[in-house]
Coordinates of C-alpha atoms in Angstrom, one line a residue:
X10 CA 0.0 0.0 0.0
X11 CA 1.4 3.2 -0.7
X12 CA 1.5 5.1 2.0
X13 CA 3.6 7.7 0.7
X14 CA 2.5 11.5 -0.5
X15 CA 3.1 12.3 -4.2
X16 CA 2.4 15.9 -5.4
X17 CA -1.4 14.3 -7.1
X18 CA -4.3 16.8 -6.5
X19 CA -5.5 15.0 -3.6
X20 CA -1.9 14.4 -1.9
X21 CA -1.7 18.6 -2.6
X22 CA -5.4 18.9 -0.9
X23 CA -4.4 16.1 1.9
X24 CA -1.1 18.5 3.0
X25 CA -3.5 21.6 2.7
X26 CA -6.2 20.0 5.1
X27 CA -3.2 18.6 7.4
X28 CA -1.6 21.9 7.7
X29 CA -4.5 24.4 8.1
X30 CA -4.7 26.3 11.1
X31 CA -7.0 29.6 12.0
X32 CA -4.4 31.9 11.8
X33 CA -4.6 32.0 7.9
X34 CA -8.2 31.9 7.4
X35 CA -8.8 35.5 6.3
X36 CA -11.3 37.6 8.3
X37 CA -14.0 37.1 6.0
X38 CA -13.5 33.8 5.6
X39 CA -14.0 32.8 9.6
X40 CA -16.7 35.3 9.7
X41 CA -18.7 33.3 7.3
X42 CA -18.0 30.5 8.9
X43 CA -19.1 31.4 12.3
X44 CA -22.6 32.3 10.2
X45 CA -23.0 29.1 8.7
X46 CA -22.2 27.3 12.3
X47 CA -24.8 29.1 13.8
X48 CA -27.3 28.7 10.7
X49 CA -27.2 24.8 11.2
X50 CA -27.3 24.7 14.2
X51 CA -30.9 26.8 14.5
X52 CA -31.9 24.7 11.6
X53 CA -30.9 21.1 13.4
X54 CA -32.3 22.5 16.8
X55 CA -35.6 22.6 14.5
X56 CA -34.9 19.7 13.2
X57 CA -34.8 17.8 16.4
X58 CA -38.8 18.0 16.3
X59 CA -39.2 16.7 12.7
X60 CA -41.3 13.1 12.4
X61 CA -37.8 11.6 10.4
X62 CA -35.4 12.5 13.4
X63 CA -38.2 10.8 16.1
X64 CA -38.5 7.7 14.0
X65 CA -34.4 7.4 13.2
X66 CA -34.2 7.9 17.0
X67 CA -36.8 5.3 17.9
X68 CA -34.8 3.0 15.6
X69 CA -31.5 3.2 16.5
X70 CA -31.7 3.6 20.1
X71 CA -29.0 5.6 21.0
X72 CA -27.0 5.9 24.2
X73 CA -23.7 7.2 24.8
X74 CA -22.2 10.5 25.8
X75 CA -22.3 12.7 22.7
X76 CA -25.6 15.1 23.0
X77 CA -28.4 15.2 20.2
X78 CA -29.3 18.7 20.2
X79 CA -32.5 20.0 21.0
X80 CA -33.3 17.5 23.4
X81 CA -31.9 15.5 26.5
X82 CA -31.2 12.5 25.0
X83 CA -27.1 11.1 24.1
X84 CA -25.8 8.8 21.8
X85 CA -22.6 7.2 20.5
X86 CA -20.2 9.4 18.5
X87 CA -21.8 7.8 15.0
X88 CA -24.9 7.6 15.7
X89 CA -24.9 11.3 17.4
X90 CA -23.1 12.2 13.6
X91 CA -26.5 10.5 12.0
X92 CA -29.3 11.8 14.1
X93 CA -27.8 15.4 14.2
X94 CA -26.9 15.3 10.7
X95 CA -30.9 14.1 9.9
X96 CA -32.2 16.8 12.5
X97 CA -30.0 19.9 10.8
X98 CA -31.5 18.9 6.8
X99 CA -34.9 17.2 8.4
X100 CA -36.8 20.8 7.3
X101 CA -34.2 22.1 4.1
X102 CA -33.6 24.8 6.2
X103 CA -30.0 24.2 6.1
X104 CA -27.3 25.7 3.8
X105 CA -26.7 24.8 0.4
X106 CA -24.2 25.4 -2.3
X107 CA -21.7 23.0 -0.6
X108 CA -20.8 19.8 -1.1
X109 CA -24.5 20.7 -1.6
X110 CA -25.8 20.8 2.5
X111 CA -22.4 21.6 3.6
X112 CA -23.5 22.3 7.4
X113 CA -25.8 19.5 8.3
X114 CA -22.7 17.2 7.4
X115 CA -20.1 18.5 8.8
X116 CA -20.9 20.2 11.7
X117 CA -22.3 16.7 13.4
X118 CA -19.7 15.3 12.2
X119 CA -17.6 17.8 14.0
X120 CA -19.4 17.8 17.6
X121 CA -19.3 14.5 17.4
X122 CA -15.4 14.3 16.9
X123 CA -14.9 16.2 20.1
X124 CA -15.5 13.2 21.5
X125 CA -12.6 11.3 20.2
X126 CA -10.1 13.6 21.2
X127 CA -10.4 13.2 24.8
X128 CA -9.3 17.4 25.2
X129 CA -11.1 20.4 25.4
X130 CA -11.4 21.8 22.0
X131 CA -11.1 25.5 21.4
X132 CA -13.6 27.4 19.3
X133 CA -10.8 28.4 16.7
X134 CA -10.0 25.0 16.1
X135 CA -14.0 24.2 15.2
X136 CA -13.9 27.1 12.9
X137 CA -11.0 25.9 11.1
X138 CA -12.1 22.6 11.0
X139 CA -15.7 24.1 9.1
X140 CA -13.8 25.7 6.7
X141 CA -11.7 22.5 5.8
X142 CA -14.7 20.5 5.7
X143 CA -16.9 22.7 3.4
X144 CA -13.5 23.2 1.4
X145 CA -13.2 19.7 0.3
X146 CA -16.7 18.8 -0.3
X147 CA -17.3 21.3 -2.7
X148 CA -14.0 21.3 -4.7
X149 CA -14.5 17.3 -5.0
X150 CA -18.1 18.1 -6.6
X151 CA -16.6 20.7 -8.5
X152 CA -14.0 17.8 -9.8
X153 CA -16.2 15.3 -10.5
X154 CA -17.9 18.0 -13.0
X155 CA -19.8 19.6 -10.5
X156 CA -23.7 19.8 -9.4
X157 CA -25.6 19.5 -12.7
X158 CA -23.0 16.4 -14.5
X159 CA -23.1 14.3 -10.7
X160 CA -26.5 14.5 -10.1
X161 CA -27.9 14.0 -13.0
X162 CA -26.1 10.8 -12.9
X163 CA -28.9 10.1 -10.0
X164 CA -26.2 11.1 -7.0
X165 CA -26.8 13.0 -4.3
X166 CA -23.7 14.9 -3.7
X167 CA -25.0 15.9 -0.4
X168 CA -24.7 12.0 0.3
X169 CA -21.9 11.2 -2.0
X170 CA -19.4 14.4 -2.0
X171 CA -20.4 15.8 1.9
X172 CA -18.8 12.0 3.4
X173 CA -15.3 13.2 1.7
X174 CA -15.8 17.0 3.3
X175 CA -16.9 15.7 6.5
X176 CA -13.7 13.1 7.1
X177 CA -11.3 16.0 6.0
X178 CA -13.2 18.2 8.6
X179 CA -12.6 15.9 11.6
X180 CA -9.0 14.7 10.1
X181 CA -8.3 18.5 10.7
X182 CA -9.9 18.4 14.1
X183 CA -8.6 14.7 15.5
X184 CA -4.8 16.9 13.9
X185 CA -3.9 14.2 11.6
X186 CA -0.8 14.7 9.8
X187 CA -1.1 14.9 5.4
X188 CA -0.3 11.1 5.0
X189 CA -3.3 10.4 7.7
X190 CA -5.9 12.8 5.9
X191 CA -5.4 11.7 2.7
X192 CA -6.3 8.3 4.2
X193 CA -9.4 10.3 5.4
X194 CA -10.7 11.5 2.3
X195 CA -9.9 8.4 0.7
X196 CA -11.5 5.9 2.8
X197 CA -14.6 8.6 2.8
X198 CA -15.3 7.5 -0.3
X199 CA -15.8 3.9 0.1
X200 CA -18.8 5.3 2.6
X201 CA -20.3 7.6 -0.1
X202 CA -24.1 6.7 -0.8
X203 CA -27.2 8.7 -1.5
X204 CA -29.5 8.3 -4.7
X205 CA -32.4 10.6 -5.9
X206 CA -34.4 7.8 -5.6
X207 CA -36.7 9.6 -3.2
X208 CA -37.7 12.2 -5.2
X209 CA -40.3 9.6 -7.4
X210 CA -42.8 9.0 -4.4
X211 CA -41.8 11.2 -1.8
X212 CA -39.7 9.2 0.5
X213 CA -38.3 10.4 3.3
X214 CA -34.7 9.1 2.6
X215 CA -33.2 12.6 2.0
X216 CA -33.1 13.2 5.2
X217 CA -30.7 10.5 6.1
X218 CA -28.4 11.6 3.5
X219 CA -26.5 14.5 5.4
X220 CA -26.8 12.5 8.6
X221 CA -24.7 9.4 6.9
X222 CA -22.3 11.5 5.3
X223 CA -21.4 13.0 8.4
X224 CA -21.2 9.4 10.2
X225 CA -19.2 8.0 7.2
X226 CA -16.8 11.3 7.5
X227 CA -16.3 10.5 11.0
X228 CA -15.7 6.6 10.7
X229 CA -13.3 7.7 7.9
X230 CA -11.2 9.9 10.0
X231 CA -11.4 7.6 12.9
X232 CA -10.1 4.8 10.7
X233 CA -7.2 6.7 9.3
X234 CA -6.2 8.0 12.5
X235 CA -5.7 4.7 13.4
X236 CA -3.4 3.5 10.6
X237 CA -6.0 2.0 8.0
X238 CA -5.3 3.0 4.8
X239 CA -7.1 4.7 2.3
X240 CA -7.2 3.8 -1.6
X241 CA -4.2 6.4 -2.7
X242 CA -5.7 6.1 -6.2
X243 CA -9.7 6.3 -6.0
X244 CA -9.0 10.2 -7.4
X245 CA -7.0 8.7 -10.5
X246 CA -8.5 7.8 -14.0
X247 CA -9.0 4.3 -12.9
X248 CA -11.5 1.5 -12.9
X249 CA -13.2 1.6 -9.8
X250 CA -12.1 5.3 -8.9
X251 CA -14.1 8.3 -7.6
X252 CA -14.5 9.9 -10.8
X253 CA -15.3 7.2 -13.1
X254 CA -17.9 5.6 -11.1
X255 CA -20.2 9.0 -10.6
X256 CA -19.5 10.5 -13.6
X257 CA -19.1 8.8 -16.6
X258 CA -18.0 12.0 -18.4
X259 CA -14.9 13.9 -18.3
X260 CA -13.8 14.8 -14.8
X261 CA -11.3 17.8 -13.6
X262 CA -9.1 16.2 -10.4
X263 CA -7.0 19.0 -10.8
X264 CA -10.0 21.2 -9.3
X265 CA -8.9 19.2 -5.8
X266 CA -6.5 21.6 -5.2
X267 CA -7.0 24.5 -7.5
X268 CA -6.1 27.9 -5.9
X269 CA -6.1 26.3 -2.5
X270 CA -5.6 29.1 0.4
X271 CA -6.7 31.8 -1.6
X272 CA -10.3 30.4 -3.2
X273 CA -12.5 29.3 0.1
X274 CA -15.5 27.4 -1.0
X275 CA -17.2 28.4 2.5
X276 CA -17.8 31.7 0.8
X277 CA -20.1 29.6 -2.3
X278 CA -22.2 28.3 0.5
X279 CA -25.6 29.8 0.6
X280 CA -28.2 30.5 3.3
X281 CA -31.7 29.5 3.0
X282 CA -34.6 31.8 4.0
X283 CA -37.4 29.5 2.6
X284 CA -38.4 25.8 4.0
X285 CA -37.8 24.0 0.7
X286 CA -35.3 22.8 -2.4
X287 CA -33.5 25.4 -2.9
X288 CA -34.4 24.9 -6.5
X289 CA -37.5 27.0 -5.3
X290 CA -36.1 29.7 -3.6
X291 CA -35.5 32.0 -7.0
X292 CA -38.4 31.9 -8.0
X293 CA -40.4 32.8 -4.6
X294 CA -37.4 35.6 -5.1
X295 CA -38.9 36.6 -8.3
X296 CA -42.6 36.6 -6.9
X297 CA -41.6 38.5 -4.3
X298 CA -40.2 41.0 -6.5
X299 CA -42.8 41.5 -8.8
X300 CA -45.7 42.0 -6.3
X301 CA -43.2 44.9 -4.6
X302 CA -42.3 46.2 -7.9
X303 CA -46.2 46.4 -9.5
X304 CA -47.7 47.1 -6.1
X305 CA -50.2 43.9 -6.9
X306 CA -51.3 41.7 -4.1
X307 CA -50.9 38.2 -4.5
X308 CA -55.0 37.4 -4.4
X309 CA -54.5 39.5 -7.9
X310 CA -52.9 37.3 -9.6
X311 CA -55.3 34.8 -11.9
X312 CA -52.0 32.7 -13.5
X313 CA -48.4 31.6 -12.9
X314 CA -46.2 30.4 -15.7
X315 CA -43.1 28.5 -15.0
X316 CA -40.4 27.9 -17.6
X317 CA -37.2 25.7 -16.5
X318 CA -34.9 23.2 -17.5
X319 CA -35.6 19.7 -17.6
X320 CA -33.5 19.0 -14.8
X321 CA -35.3 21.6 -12.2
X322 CA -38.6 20.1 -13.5
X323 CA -37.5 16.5 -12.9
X324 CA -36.1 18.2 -9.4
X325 CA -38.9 20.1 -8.0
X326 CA -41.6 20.9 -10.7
X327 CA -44.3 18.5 -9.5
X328 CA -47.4 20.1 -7.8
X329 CA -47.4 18.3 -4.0
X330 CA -49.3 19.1 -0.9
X331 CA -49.6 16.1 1.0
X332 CA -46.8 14.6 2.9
X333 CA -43.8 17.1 4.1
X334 CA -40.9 15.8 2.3
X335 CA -42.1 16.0 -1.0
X336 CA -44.0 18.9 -0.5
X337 CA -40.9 20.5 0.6
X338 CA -39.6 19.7 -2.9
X339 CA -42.1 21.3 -4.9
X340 CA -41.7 24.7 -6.6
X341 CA -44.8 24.9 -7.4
X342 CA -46.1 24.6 -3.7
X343 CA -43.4 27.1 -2.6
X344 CA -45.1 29.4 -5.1
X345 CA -48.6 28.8 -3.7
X346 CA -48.2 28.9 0.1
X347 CA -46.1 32.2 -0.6
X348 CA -49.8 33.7 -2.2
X349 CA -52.0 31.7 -0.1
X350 CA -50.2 32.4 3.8
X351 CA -47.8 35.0 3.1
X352 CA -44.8 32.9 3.8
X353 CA -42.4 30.4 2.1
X354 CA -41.2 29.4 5.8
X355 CA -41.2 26.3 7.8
X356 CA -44.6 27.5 8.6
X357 CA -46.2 27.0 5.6
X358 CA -45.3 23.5 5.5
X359 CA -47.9 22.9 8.5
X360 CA -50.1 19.9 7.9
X361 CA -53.2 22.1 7.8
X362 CA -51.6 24.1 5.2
X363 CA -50.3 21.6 3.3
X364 CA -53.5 20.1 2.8
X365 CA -55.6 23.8 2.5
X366 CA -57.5 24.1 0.0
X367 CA -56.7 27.3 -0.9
X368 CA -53.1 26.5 -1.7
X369 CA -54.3 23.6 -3.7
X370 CA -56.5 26.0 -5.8
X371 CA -53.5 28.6 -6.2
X372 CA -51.7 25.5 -7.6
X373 CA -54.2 24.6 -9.8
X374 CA -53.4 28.2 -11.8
X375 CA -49.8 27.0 -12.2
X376 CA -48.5 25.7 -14.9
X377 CA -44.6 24.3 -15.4
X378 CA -43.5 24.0 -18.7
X379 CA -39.7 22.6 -20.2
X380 CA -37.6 24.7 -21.9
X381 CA -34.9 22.6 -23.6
X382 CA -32.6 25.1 -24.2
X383 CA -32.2 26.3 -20.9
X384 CA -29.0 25.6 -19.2
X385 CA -29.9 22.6 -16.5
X386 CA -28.6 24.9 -13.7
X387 CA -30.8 27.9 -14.8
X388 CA -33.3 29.5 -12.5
X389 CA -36.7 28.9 -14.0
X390 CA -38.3 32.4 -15.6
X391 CA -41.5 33.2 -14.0
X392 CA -44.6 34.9 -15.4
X393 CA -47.5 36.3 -13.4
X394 CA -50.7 36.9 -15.3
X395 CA -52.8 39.6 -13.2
X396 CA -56.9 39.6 -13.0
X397 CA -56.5 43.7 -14.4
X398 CA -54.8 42.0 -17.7
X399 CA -50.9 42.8 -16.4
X400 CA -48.4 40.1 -17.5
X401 CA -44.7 40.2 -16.1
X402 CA -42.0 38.2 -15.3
X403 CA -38.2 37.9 -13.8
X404 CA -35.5 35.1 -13.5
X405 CA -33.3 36.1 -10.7
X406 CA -30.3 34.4 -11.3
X407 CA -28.8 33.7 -7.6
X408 CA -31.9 33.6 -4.8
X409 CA -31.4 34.9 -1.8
X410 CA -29.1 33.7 0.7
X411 CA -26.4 34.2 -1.7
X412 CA -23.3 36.7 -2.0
X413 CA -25.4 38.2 -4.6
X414 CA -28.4 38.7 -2.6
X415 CA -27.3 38.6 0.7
X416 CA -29.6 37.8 4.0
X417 CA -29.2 40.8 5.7
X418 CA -28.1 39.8 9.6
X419 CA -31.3 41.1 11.1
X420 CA -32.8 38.3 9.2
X421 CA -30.4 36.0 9.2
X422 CA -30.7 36.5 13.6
X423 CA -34.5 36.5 13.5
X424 CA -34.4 32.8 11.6
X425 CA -31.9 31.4 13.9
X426 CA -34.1 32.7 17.1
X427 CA -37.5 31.3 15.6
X428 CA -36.0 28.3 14.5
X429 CA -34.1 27.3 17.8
X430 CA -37.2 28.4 20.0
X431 CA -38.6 25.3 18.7
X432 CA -36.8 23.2 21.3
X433 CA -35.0 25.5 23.5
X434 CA -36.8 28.0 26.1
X435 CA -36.3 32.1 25.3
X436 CA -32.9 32.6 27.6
X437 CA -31.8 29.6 26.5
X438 CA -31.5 30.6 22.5
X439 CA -30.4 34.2 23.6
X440 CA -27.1 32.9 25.1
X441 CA -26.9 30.3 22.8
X442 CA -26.7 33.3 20.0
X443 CA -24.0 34.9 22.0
X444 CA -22.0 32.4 22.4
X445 CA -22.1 31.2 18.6
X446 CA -21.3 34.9 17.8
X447 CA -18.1 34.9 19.8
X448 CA -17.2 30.9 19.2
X449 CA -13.5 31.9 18.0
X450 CA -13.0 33.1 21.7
X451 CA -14.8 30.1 23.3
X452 CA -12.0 27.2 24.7
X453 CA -14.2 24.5 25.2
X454 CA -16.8 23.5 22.3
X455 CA -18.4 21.3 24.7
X456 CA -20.0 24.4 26.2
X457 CA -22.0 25.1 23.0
X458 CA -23.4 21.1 23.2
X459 CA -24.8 22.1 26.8
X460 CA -26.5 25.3 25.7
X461 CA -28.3 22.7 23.3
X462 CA -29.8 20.6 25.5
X463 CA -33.6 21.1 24.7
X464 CA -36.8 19.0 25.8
X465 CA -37.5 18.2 21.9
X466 CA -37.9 14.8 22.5
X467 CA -40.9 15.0 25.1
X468 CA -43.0 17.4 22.9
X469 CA -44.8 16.8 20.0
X470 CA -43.0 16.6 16.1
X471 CA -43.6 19.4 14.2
X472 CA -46.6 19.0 11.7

């Protein structure tokens, strides 16, 4: 076995990992990390009182010392990585433009780490960590040809790509030297998994996706920190490697290790204001937009046209109101519970207003239609046909959350607050906000699991 570092993109990205410390993460860099810690956290403190996270709980059983947030239960280091990893991407409230959900895997796989090491843990350490992991799951989508060539391939790079960001987050953590983490992000591969299977009937399994990532990071890291060695080649052009097996077109390994230190891929994460695909979220954007910008209400409008690729249809063009995970998927349901409750929020995913007939009605006077020539990445163009005879419409081109249309903080507070009050009492998610907002000066991470604990477990799901 060659346990020996070359100077291959991955041995390059292996030596990066290894030697990254927080003193040369720029400013900007550990101040959007910091957001994106706090972010997934509110969103698996929420998550904690979804129906999956209660059943995966009820199922596996857990005991052990590491916390699940948002309630007052513990498990074992992996199965704390899966059931916090299910809780932070149970409601797609969770960041996106990772690995794709970049947060909910690697921060459980993170807190869940801390537990390995057998030391207190400094904040700065955490944040440096974050940034490795969302740095590697990205640029190894971004090799393998990146969102639109992967998962068309029926991948779920969430599943798939976030297991590879997640072990090179906790090798950074657990302090593994370059040999040791490119054993890591190896051996992550062999524990990639995740299909868009679910997206036919509705299934549930999504939300196990970012929790098994983050548990296959971790076993990864664990593994390689004890001397089992990863496949030095699964990044080559081989049979049997990373690249040839999820994408059968051409691949770019060189995009491992491409401008590393100076291009952070943190700063391509997004934030999600709305409770659904994020394939949704510009075109809420450009609803919102166009009732702002012709002063029309939405009971005005009579019709909704939706033009997109075939890819976004296949993703999240089908009209659902029933259950909550595929409802969560559909654009078209985003659309309507925007007109119909005013909101595109977790709480217009309730079970009384999935199932009002009022949104099902605005649905009804929405149709999606393919546009073949549209790029499969595009946002989808929407038209609204007014009862006065107006007709508009807008594509906005990054929704917002993004660098281009930026959650302003005010907002970006008031989601964390409403989300984590879902499981934690008032001064409970006031300190917790604190604390999160000064984690590069905290010395213990463990103090952030205890301002989690939450009584989720003993109230009802969220429906």
């Amino acid at each position: 076995m060659n346990r020996s570092l070359a100077d291959s993109p991955v041995d390059r990205l292996a030596r990066f990992v290894s030697s990254l410390d927080y003193d040369a993460l720029p400013a900007n860099v550990v101040a959007k990390a910091k957001i994106h810690v706090a972010d997934t956290l509110g969103a698996a403190l929420a998550g904690a009182r979804s129906n999956e996270f209660a059943i995966s709980v009820k199922s596996l059983r857990p005991a052990g010392p590491v916390p699940l947030w948002g309630t007052g239960l513990a498990a074992s280091t992996r199965d704390a990585a899966i059931l916090n990893g299910c809780a932070a991407h149970a409601f797609e409230l969770d960041d996106s433009g990772g690995c794709d959900h970049s947060g909910a895997v690697v921060l459980p796989a993170l807190f869940s780490a801390l537990h390995e090491i057998g030391r207190p843990m400094d904040g700065q350490r955490m944040i440096t960590a974050v940034v490795a992991g969302y740095d590697v799951g990205r640029r190894v989508l971004e090799a393998t040809g990146g969102y639109d060539a992967h998962n068309s391939h029926g991948w779920h790079s969430t599943g798939t790509c976030g297991t590879i960001g997640a072990a090179a987050a906790c090798a950074n953590l657990l302090g593994l030297d370059a040999a040791a983490t490119r054993d890591a992000i190896t051996l992550a591969t062999s524990f990639s998994s995740g299909l868009w299977a679910f997206i036919h009937d509705g299934s549930q399994a999504k939300k196990l996706h970012a929790g098994r990532a983050a548990e296959g990071g971790l076993l990864a890291a664990l593994l390689a920190s004890n001397g089992f060695a990863g496949p030095s080649r699964v990044f080559d052009d081989v049979w049997g490697g990373f690249f040839k097996s999820y994408n059968k077109s051409a691949c770019q390994p060189e995009l491992l290790a491409e401008g590393l230190g100076e291009v952070w891929k943190v700063n391509r994460a997004v934030l999600k204001p709305y409770a659904s695909c994020r394939g949704a979220h510009s075109a809420v954007d450009a609803l919102e937009d166009l009732l702002s910008e012709t002063g029309q209400n939405a009971s005005d409008i009579q019709h909704i046209d939706l033009r997109m690729s075939a890819m976004l249809k296949d993703m999240c063009g089908a009209k659902v109101g029933a259950a909550m995970a595929p409802t969560q998927m559909s654009l078209p349901y985003a659309l309507a519970a925007r007109c119909t409750f005013g909101t595109a929020g977790l709480q217009a995913y309730t079970e009384e207003h999935r199932h009002h007939p009022d949104v099902h009605a605005m649905m009804d006077r929405i149709d999606v239609a393919v546009d073949e020539a549209m790029d499969p990445m595009a946002e989808p163009v929407v038209t609204l046909r007014f009862k006065d005879g107006m007709v508009v419409d807008r594509m906005v081109p990054r929704a917002t959350g993004s660098a281009e249309r930026p959650m302003q903080a005010a907002v970006v507070e008031a989601k964390f607050r409403e989300l984590v009050a879902m499981s934690l009492p008032s001064d409970q998610v006031e300190v917790l906000w604190k604390t999160l907002g000064s984690l590069e000066q905290i010395e213990d991470c463990s103090e952030i699991e205890a301002l989690m604990a939450g009584n989720a477990d003993s109230i009802p799901t969220f429906r």
